[in-house]
Tab-separated table of C-alpha atoms in Angstrom:
chain	number	residue	atom	x	y	z
A	844	UNK	CA	142.152	13.167	260.957
A	845	UNK	CA	143.620	13.884	257.581
A	846	UNK	CA	144.031	16.994	256.725
A	847	UNK	CA	145.177	16.597	252.797
A	848	UNK	CA	141.374	15.891	250.542
A	849	UNK	CA	141.457	15.215	247.041
A	850	UNK	CA	137.846	16.297	245.910
A	851	UNK	CA	136.554	15.076	242.496
A	852	UNK	CA	133.847	16.570	240.430
A	853	UNK	CA	132.820	16.809	236.436
A	854	UNK	CA	132.882	20.805	236.361
A	855	UNK	CA	132.953	23.914	238.641
A	856	UNK	CA	129.931	25.401	236.820
A	857	UNK	CA	126.929	26.897	238.464
A	858	UNK	CA	124.771	24.215	239.841
A	859	UNK	CA	123.482	22.891	243.413
A	860	UNK	CA	126.271	20.316	243.946
A	861	UNK	CA	129.026	23.113	242.930
A	862	UNK	CA	127.618	25.902	245.764
A	863	UNK	CA	128.141	23.322	248.119
A	864	UNK	CA	131.033	22.100	247.244
A	865	UNK	CA	132.470	25.422	247.261
A	866	UNK	CA	130.749	26.535	250.322
A	867	UNK	CA	132.154	23.184	252.262
A	868	UNK	CA	135.998	24.050	250.642
A	869	UNK	CA	135.927	27.500	251.858
A	870	UNK	CA	135.226	26.132	255.258
A	871	UNK	CA	137.523	23.444	255.209
A	872	UNK	CA	140.535	25.935	253.790
A	873	UNK	CA	139.776	28.048	256.983
A	874	UNK	CA	140.107	25.068	259.292
A	875	UNK	CA	143.930	24.554	257.840
A	876	UNK	CA	142.897	21.616	255.318
A	877	UNK	CA	145.097	21.215	252.229
A	878	UNK	CA	142.452	20.905	249.380
A	879	UNK	CA	142.915	20.003	245.602
A	880	UNK	CA	140.063	19.557	243.284
A	881	UNK	CA	139.853	17.721	240.284
A	882	UNK	CA	137.355	18.689	237.179
A	883	UNK	CA	136.651	17.056	234.016
A	884	UNK	CA	136.179	20.646	232.653
A	885	UNK	CA	138.473	22.989	231.455
A	886	UNK	CA	139.602	25.553	234.194
A	887	UNK	CA	138.291	28.545	232.032
A	888	UNK	CA	134.567	27.373	232.923
A	889	UNK	CA	135.407	27.412	236.571
A	890	UNK	CA	132.523	29.786	238.020
A	891	UNK	CA	133.715	30.249	241.660
A	892	UNK	CA	136.664	31.676	243.213
A	893	UNK	CA	138.051	29.806	246.158
A	894	UNK	CA	140.154	30.747	249.101
A	895	UNK	CA	143.611	31.209	248.506
A	896	UNK	CA	145.498	27.659	249.014
A	897	UNK	CA	142.814	25.764	246.594
A	898	UNK	CA	144.736	23.775	243.725
A	899	UNK	CA	142.312	23.084	240.619
A	900	UNK	CA	143.464	20.477	238.691
A	901	UNK	CA	141.597	20.016	234.719
A	902	UNK	CA	141.642	17.124	232.911
A	903	UNK	CA	140.078	18.852	229.915
A	904	UNK	CA	137.885	15.922	228.936
A	905	UNK	CA	134.885	17.251	228.822
A	906	UNK	CA	134.185	16.287	225.055
A	907	UNK	CA	130.613	15.530	223.065
A	908	UNK	CA	130.330	11.723	222.235
A	909	UNK	CA	129.028	11.118	218.926
A	910	UNK	CA	128.518	7.204	219.507
A	911	UNK	CA	128.159	4.592	222.333
A	912	UNK	CA	132.150	3.708	221.364
A	913	UNK	CA	133.120	7.368	221.535
A	914	UNK	CA	131.910	7.526	225.361
A	915	UNK	CA	133.619	4.111	226.104
A	916	UNK	CA	136.686	5.629	224.861
A	917	UNK	CA	136.596	9.370	226.349
A	918	UNK	CA	135.602	7.293	229.762
A	919	UNK	CA	138.466	5.083	229.313
A	920	UNK	CA	140.679	8.091	229.040
A	921	UNK	CA	139.255	9.916	231.929
A	922	UNK	CA	139.724	6.798	234.136
A	923	UNK	CA	143.110	6.680	233.292
A	924	UNK	CA	144.062	10.256	234.279
A	925	UNK	CA	141.631	10.446	237.359
A	926	UNK	CA	143.609	6.949	238.403
A	927	UNK	CA	147.321	8.913	237.714
A	928	UNK	CA	146.187	11.814	239.822
A	929	UNK	CA	144.837	9.305	242.665
A	930	UNK	CA	148.074	7.659	242.718
A	931	UNK	CA	150.211	11.231	242.715
A	932	UNK	CA	147.896	12.034	246.165
A	933	UNK	CA	148.852	9.019	248.331
A	934	UNK	CA	148.040	10.666	251.649
A	935	UNK	CA	144.766	12.190	250.359
A	936	UNK	CA	141.246	11.300	251.574
A	937	UNK	CA	139.126	11.143	248.045
A	938	UNK	CA	135.573	13.158	248.272
A	939	UNK	CA	133.421	12.751	244.660
A	940	UNK	CA	130.370	14.463	243.858
A	941	UNK	CA	127.844	13.476	241.646
A	942	UNK	CA	126.876	9.869	240.147
A	943	UNK	CA	129.399	9.794	237.099
A	944	UNK	CA	132.196	11.298	238.972
A	945	UNK	CA	131.623	8.916	241.804
A	946	UNK	CA	131.513	6.136	239.610
A	947	UNK	CA	134.636	7.116	237.417
A	948	UNK	CA	136.338	7.555	240.710
A	949	UNK	CA	135.603	4.076	242.187
A	950	UNK	CA	136.700	2.314	238.920
A	951	UNK	CA	140.196	4.612	238.612
A	952	UNK	CA	140.838	3.790	242.506
A	953	UNK	CA	140.190	-0.054	242.556
A	954	UNK	CA	143.266	-1.778	244.288
A	955	UNK	CA	144.793	1.481	245.024
A	956	UNK	CA	143.485	0.906	249.026
A	957	UNK	CA	141.900	4.574	249.100
A	958	UNK	CA	139.443	5.874	251.332
A	959	UNK	CA	136.852	7.516	249.092
A	960	UNK	CA	133.890	9.440	249.983
A	961	UNK	CA	131.062	9.596	247.657
A	962	UNK	CA	127.917	12.354	247.476
A	963	UNK	CA	124.639	11.729	245.788
A	964	UNK	CA	122.840	14.853	245.274
A	965	UNK	CA	120.113	13.671	243.375
A	966	UNK	CA	117.098	10.971	244.006
A	967	UNK	CA	118.679	7.761	242.556
A	968	UNK	CA	115.358	6.060	242.109
A	969	UNK	CA	114.228	9.212	239.465
A	970	UNK	CA	117.471	9.906	238.044
A	971	UNK	CA	117.733	9.649	234.428
A	972	UNK	CA	120.850	7.671	233.682
A	973	UNK	CA	122.021	5.069	231.622
A	974	UNK	CA	121.104	1.590	233.091
A	975	UNK	CA	124.927	0.542	232.483
A	976	UNK	CA	125.549	3.344	235.059
A	977	UNK	CA	122.787	2.169	237.369
A	978	UNK	CA	124.345	-1.244	237.372
A	979	UNK	CA	127.963	0.161	238.054
A	980	UNK	CA	126.729	2.570	240.698
A	981	UNK	CA	124.882	-0.437	242.755
A	982	UNK	CA	128.142	-2.561	242.326
A	983	UNK	CA	130.589	-0.023	242.847
A	984	UNK	CA	129.318	1.474	245.976
A	985	UNK	CA	130.696	-1.346	247.904
A	986	UNK	CA	134.025	0.037	247.627
A	987	UNK	CA	133.244	3.666	249.002
A	988	UNK	CA	133.951	4.274	252.580
A	989	UNK	CA	130.831	6.584	252.976
A	990	UNK	CA	128.015	7.458	250.878
A	991	UNK	CA	126.983	11.163	251.792
A	992	UNK	CA	123.026	11.660	250.773
A	993	UNK	CA	121.385	15.004	250.972
A	994	UNK	CA	117.810	13.316	250.435
A	995	UNK	CA	115.905	12.624	253.712
A	996	UNK	CA	114.112	9.820	252.150
A	997	UNK	CA	114.111	6.159	253.289
A	998	UNK	CA	114.172	4.572	249.487
A	999	UNK	CA	117.388	5.753	249.459
A	1000	UNK	CA	118.613	3.573	252.242
A	1001	UNK	CA	116.585	0.642	250.526
A	1002	UNK	CA	117.914	1.400	247.291
A	1003	UNK	CA	121.550	0.499	248.719
A	1004	UNK	CA	120.253	-1.674	251.536
A	1005	UNK	CA	123.517	-3.422	251.862
A	1006	UNK	CA	125.506	-0.377	252.373
A	1007	UNK	CA	123.441	1.178	254.846
A	1008	UNK	CA	126.126	1.497	257.713
A	1009	UNK	CA	127.987	3.668	255.014
A	1010	UNK	CA	125.217	6.010	254.329
A	1011	UNK	CA	125.018	9.582	256.173
A	1012	UNK	CA	122.590	12.155	255.822
A	1013	UNK	CA	123.984	15.566	255.474
A	1014	UNK	CA	121.231	18.299	254.535
A	1015	UNK	CA	122.554	21.189	252.409
A	1016	UNK	CA	122.797	24.405	254.535
A	1017	UNK	CA	121.794	27.896	254.195
A	1018	UNK	CA	124.625	29.247	252.126
A	1019	UNK	CA	123.499	33.186	252.084
A	1020	UNK	CA	125.345	35.526	254.553
A	1021	UNK	CA	122.984	37.247	256.810
A	1022	UNK	CA	121.890	40.319	255.424
A	1023	UNK	CA	119.157	43.481	256.432
A	1024	UNK	CA	116.104	42.243	254.302
A	1025	UNK	CA	114.103	45.497	252.984
A	1026	UNK	CA	111.645	43.307	250.716
A	1027	UNK	CA	109.192	44.882	248.775
A	1028	UNK	CA	107.283	41.946	247.110
A	1029	UNK	CA	105.832	42.274	243.772
A	1030	UNK	CA	103.343	39.842	241.876
A	1031	UNK	CA	106.143	37.982	240.439
A	1032	UNK	CA	105.951	33.821	240.517
A	1033	UNK	CA	109.579	32.796	240.289
A	1034	UNK	CA	111.452	29.648	238.931
A	1035	UNK	CA	114.990	29.143	239.389
A	1036	UNK	CA	116.083	26.307	237.581
A	1037	UNK	CA	117.882	24.560	234.580
A	1038	UNK	CA	115.743	24.123	231.837
A	1039	UNK	CA	115.671	20.541	231.697
A	1040	UNK	CA	113.437	17.470	231.904
A	1041	UNK	CA	113.918	17.075	235.922
A	1042	UNK	CA	113.203	20.495	236.536
A	1043	UNK	CA	109.729	20.369	234.603
A	1044	UNK	CA	109.123	23.981	233.964
A	1045	UNK	CA	106.576	23.027	231.257
A	1046	UNK	CA	104.033	22.011	234.172
A	1047	UNK	CA	104.709	25.238	235.933
A	1048	UNK	CA	104.050	27.050	232.392
A	1049	UNK	CA	100.816	25.134	231.703
A	1050	UNK	CA	99.827	25.657	235.283
A	1051	UNK	CA	100.208	29.426	235.588
A	1052	UNK	CA	98.718	29.876	232.138
A	1053	UNK	CA	95.409	27.795	233.434
A	1054	UNK	CA	95.525	30.004	236.795
A	1055	UNK	CA	94.049	33.319	237.583
A	1056	UNK	CA	97.434	35.109	237.685
A	1057	UNK	CA	97.588	36.528	234.345
A	1058	UNK	CA	94.260	38.136	234.976
A	1059	UNK	CA	95.408	39.562	238.360
A	1060	UNK	CA	98.273	41.051	236.818
A	1061	UNK	CA	101.024	38.492	237.975
A	1062	UNK	CA	104.124	37.370	235.571
A	1063	UNK	CA	106.334	34.321	235.885
A	1064	UNK	CA	110.087	35.032	235.975
A	1065	UNK	CA	112.235	31.992	235.011
A	1066	UNK	CA	115.948	32.317	235.924
A	1067	UNK	CA	118.189	29.492	234.360
A	1068	UNK	CA	118.925	27.819	231.011
A	1069	UNK	CA	119.058	24.409	229.542
A	1070	UNK	CA	118.319	22.032	226.593
A	1071	UNK	CA	114.334	22.647	226.492
A	1072	UNK	CA	114.655	26.364	226.776
A	1073	UNK	CA	113.410	26.614	222.906
A	1074	UNK	CA	110.736	24.056	223.727
A	1075	UNK	CA	109.275	26.175	226.654
A	1076	UNK	CA	109.478	29.550	224.614
A	1077	UNK	CA	107.181	27.891	221.870
A	1078	UNK	CA	104.862	26.498	224.322
A	1079	UNK	CA	104.421	30.104	225.663
A	1080	UNK	CA	103.813	31.387	222.162
A	1081	UNK	CA	101.379	28.598	221.519
A	1082	UNK	CA	99.276	29.593	224.712
A	1083	UNK	CA	99.735	33.427	224.041
A	1084	UNK	CA	101.309	33.968	227.429
A	1085	UNK	CA	104.713	35.221	226.158
A	1086	UNK	CA	104.175	38.881	227.694
A	1087	UNK	CA	103.578	37.076	230.698
A	1088	UNK	CA	106.166	34.731	231.127
A	1089	UNK	CA	109.880	36.051	231.115
A	1090	UNK	CA	112.746	33.976	230.675
A	1091	UNK	CA	116.071	35.892	231.950
A	1092	UNK	CA	118.804	32.989	231.331
A	1093	UNK	CA	121.631	32.656	233.988
A	1094	UNK	CA	121.745	35.846	236.244
A	1095	UNK	CA	124.505	36.962	238.556
A	1096	UNK	CA	122.465	38.674	240.969
A	1097	UNK	CA	119.587	36.223	241.754
A	1098	UNK	CA	118.965	37.598	245.118
A	1099	UNK	CA	117.765	40.775	243.187
A	1100	UNK	CA	114.461	38.343	242.071
A	1101	UNK	CA	114.191	36.123	245.400
A	1102	UNK	CA	113.686	39.916	247.055
A	1103	UNK	CA	110.880	40.954	244.669
A	1104	UNK	CA	109.402	37.336	243.954
A	1105	UNK	CA	105.911	37.174	246.261
A	1106	UNK	CA	105.658	33.281	245.175
A	1107	UNK	CA	108.386	31.018	244.634
A	1108	UNK	CA	107.869	27.670	242.535
A	1109	UNK	CA	109.746	24.526	242.643
A	1110	UNK	CA	108.058	22.264	240.013
A	1111	UNK	CA	110.581	19.549	239.655
A	1112	UNK	CA	109.833	15.654	239.073
A	1113	UNK	CA	112.576	14.861	241.229
A	1114	UNK	CA	115.331	16.551	243.181
A	1115	UNK	CA	118.053	15.978	245.915
A	1116	UNK	CA	117.724	19.123	248.405
A	1117	UNK	CA	116.948	22.122	246.276
A	1118	UNK	CA	119.145	24.999	247.151
A	1119	UNK	CA	116.931	27.627	245.220
A	1120	UNK	CA	114.285	26.256	247.655
A	1121	UNK	CA	116.182	27.149	250.346
A	1122	UNK	CA	117.093	30.584	249.387
A	1123	UNK	CA	113.661	31.704	248.268
A	1124	UNK	CA	112.281	30.672	251.869
A	1125	UNK	CA	115.522	32.865	253.488
A	1126	UNK	CA	114.026	35.651	251.203
A	1127	UNK	CA	110.590	35.078	252.671
A	1128	UNK	CA	108.769	34.098	249.450
A	1129	UNK	CA	106.044	32.024	249.651
A	1130	UNK	CA	106.661	28.717	248.152
A	1131	UNK	CA	105.138	26.114	246.490
A	1132	UNK	CA	106.611	22.876	245.852
A	1133	UNK	CA	106.217	19.218	244.551
A	1134	UNK	CA	106.032	16.372	246.816
A	1135	UNK	CA	109.272	14.804	246.987
A	1136	UNK	CA	111.329	14.150	249.862
A	1137	UNK	CA	113.831	17.042	249.470
A	1138	UNK	CA	111.081	19.370	249.700
A	1139	UNK	CA	108.915	18.115	252.334
A	1140	UNK	CA	111.853	18.310	254.941
A	1141	UNK	CA	111.175	21.747	254.477
A	1142	UNK	CA	107.688	22.623	253.672
A	1143	UNK	CA	104.629	21.685	255.915
A	1144	UNK	CA	101.537	21.669	253.763
A	1145	UNK	CA	99.802	24.604	254.657
A	1146	UNK	CA	101.827	26.004	257.361
A	1147	UNK	CA	104.839	27.061	256.028
A	1148	UNK	CA	103.970	26.682	251.924
A	1149	UNK	CA	102.006	24.430	250.012
A	1150	UNK	CA	102.995	20.700	248.289
A	1151	UNK	CA	101.204	19.494	245.579
A	1152	UNK	CA	101.308	16.001	243.562
A	1153	UNK	CA	104.168	15.326	241.785
A	1154	UNK	CA	103.691	16.492	238.228
A	1155	UNK	CA	99.812	17.217	238.655
A	1156	UNK	CA	98.768	20.253	236.475
A	1157	UNK	CA	95.615	20.600	238.420
A	1158	UNK	CA	96.924	20.707	241.644
A	1159	UNK	CA	99.975	23.160	240.970
A	1160	UNK	CA	96.949	25.446	239.275
A	1161	UNK	CA	94.967	25.198	242.412
A	1162	UNK	CA	97.934	26.080	244.846
A	1163	UNK	CA	99.158	29.236	242.395
A	1164	UNK	CA	95.194	30.740	242.717
A	1165	UNK	CA	95.217	30.205	246.311
A	1166	UNK	CA	98.493	32.313	246.954
A	1167	UNK	CA	97.730	34.865	244.557
A	1168	UNK	CA	94.695	35.488	246.099
A	1169	UNK	CA	95.191	35.182	250.103
A	1170	UNK	CA	97.946	37.991	250.576
A	1171	UNK	CA	97.832	37.100	254.703
A	1172	UNK	CA	98.464	33.700	253.612
A	1173	UNK	CA	101.209	34.391	251.908
A	1174	UNK	CA	102.505	36.491	254.733
A	1175	UNK	CA	102.103	33.719	257.210
A	1176	UNK	CA	103.537	30.929	255.024
A	1177	UNK	CA	106.635	33.190	254.417
A	1178	UNK	CA	107.220	34.143	258.040
A	1179	UNK	CA	106.850	30.562	259.059
A	1180	UNK	CA	109.279	29.501	256.211
A	1181	UNK	CA	112.009	31.668	257.152
A	1182	UNK	CA	111.782	30.638	260.913
A	1183	UNK	CA	111.809	26.719	259.721
A	1184	UNK	CA	114.510	27.406	257.588
A	1185	UNK	CA	116.494	28.844	260.770
A	1186	UNK	CA	116.652	25.940	262.535
A	1187	UNK	CA	116.579	23.041	259.811
A	1188	UNK	CA	119.378	24.697	257.175
A	1189	UNK	CA	122.223	25.665	259.717
A	1190	UNK	CA	125.281	26.067	258.494
A	1191	UNK	CA	126.801	25.246	261.655
A	1192	UNK	CA	125.339	21.697	261.719
A	1193	UNK	CA	126.680	21.279	258.070
A	1194	UNK	CA	130.244	21.964	259.293
A	1195	UNK	CA	129.965	19.565	262.352
A	1196	UNK	CA	128.347	16.869	260.199
A	1197	UNK	CA	131.627	17.256	258.069
A	1198	UNK	CA	134.196	17.176	260.701
A	1199	UNK	CA	132.529	14.398	262.536
A	1200	UNK	CA	132.686	12.320	259.059
A	1201	UNK	CA	136.135	13.194	258.275
A	1202	UNK	CA	137.064	12.385	261.927
A	1203	UNK	CA	135.566	8.879	261.545
């Protein structure tokens, strides 16, 4: 087994892929792997504290492109610098995370005969990336040794039908340490997400406003920031519900809110495998999720949570009303979800899958 690993990811800010990478690397360090991480962003924006021995290399190349030609120029610079770093690490296995990094890594390594594993952390059918990037991904993944996905969806394999033998499914693990859960649930619906088109918080706000939640004394707490924040707050003002929808931005202690929230809602248009859903199930919130593969991997409708048709406001409203009305069902669903999670998101399975992959 090659014990030298070179990871490539655009940034190490707060995010689902970044959390999984952090969790994986700290495990591999304990197993005596030599780890280097290349980020496009500045080192000062690294939000994770890795175990000693992990070397972080920064390209400092996160610049806003003003036009198409600038984008090409900046990516050309990145490719040249990534290729230089790959050449320096001749004996390392290359492991990249997220579509942009995957594509730039594969371009950078053409002709270098390196073992490269790419990680797709989202649904490639619905992910909003430019058509040129979709084409490059479709073409360049031929040169990857393995394609690691966290989405249990047959359509993913159909997307890369000629690469089926290279595709490996590794579900996201529960990344929280075992704690003594003393929970005092309150009348809170919780959302943990970046405020983007993908996460569809607008749908959640509208469904919350139409539901009976406000009449029954419930509040919607939204954790996260993003480009849609202004529009979402404006929507709350228009619906005259600003008092009941509270935007907290990024918070350091998310567990505090998981412990309090009686209901967790994931309203995304598309996802890979949502860490926020896993975490909310661990903290025994009753969960509502959109009908997407990464959600359905964990939620069995009306057994350990509720699933609504993707982007359907009326269905989400009904789910909210059902759970705020039925305290017994909330408790039943949350316990079933917790027990299911302990079986389907074992850290040991995640670790073993990666060791087997690196041994291959």
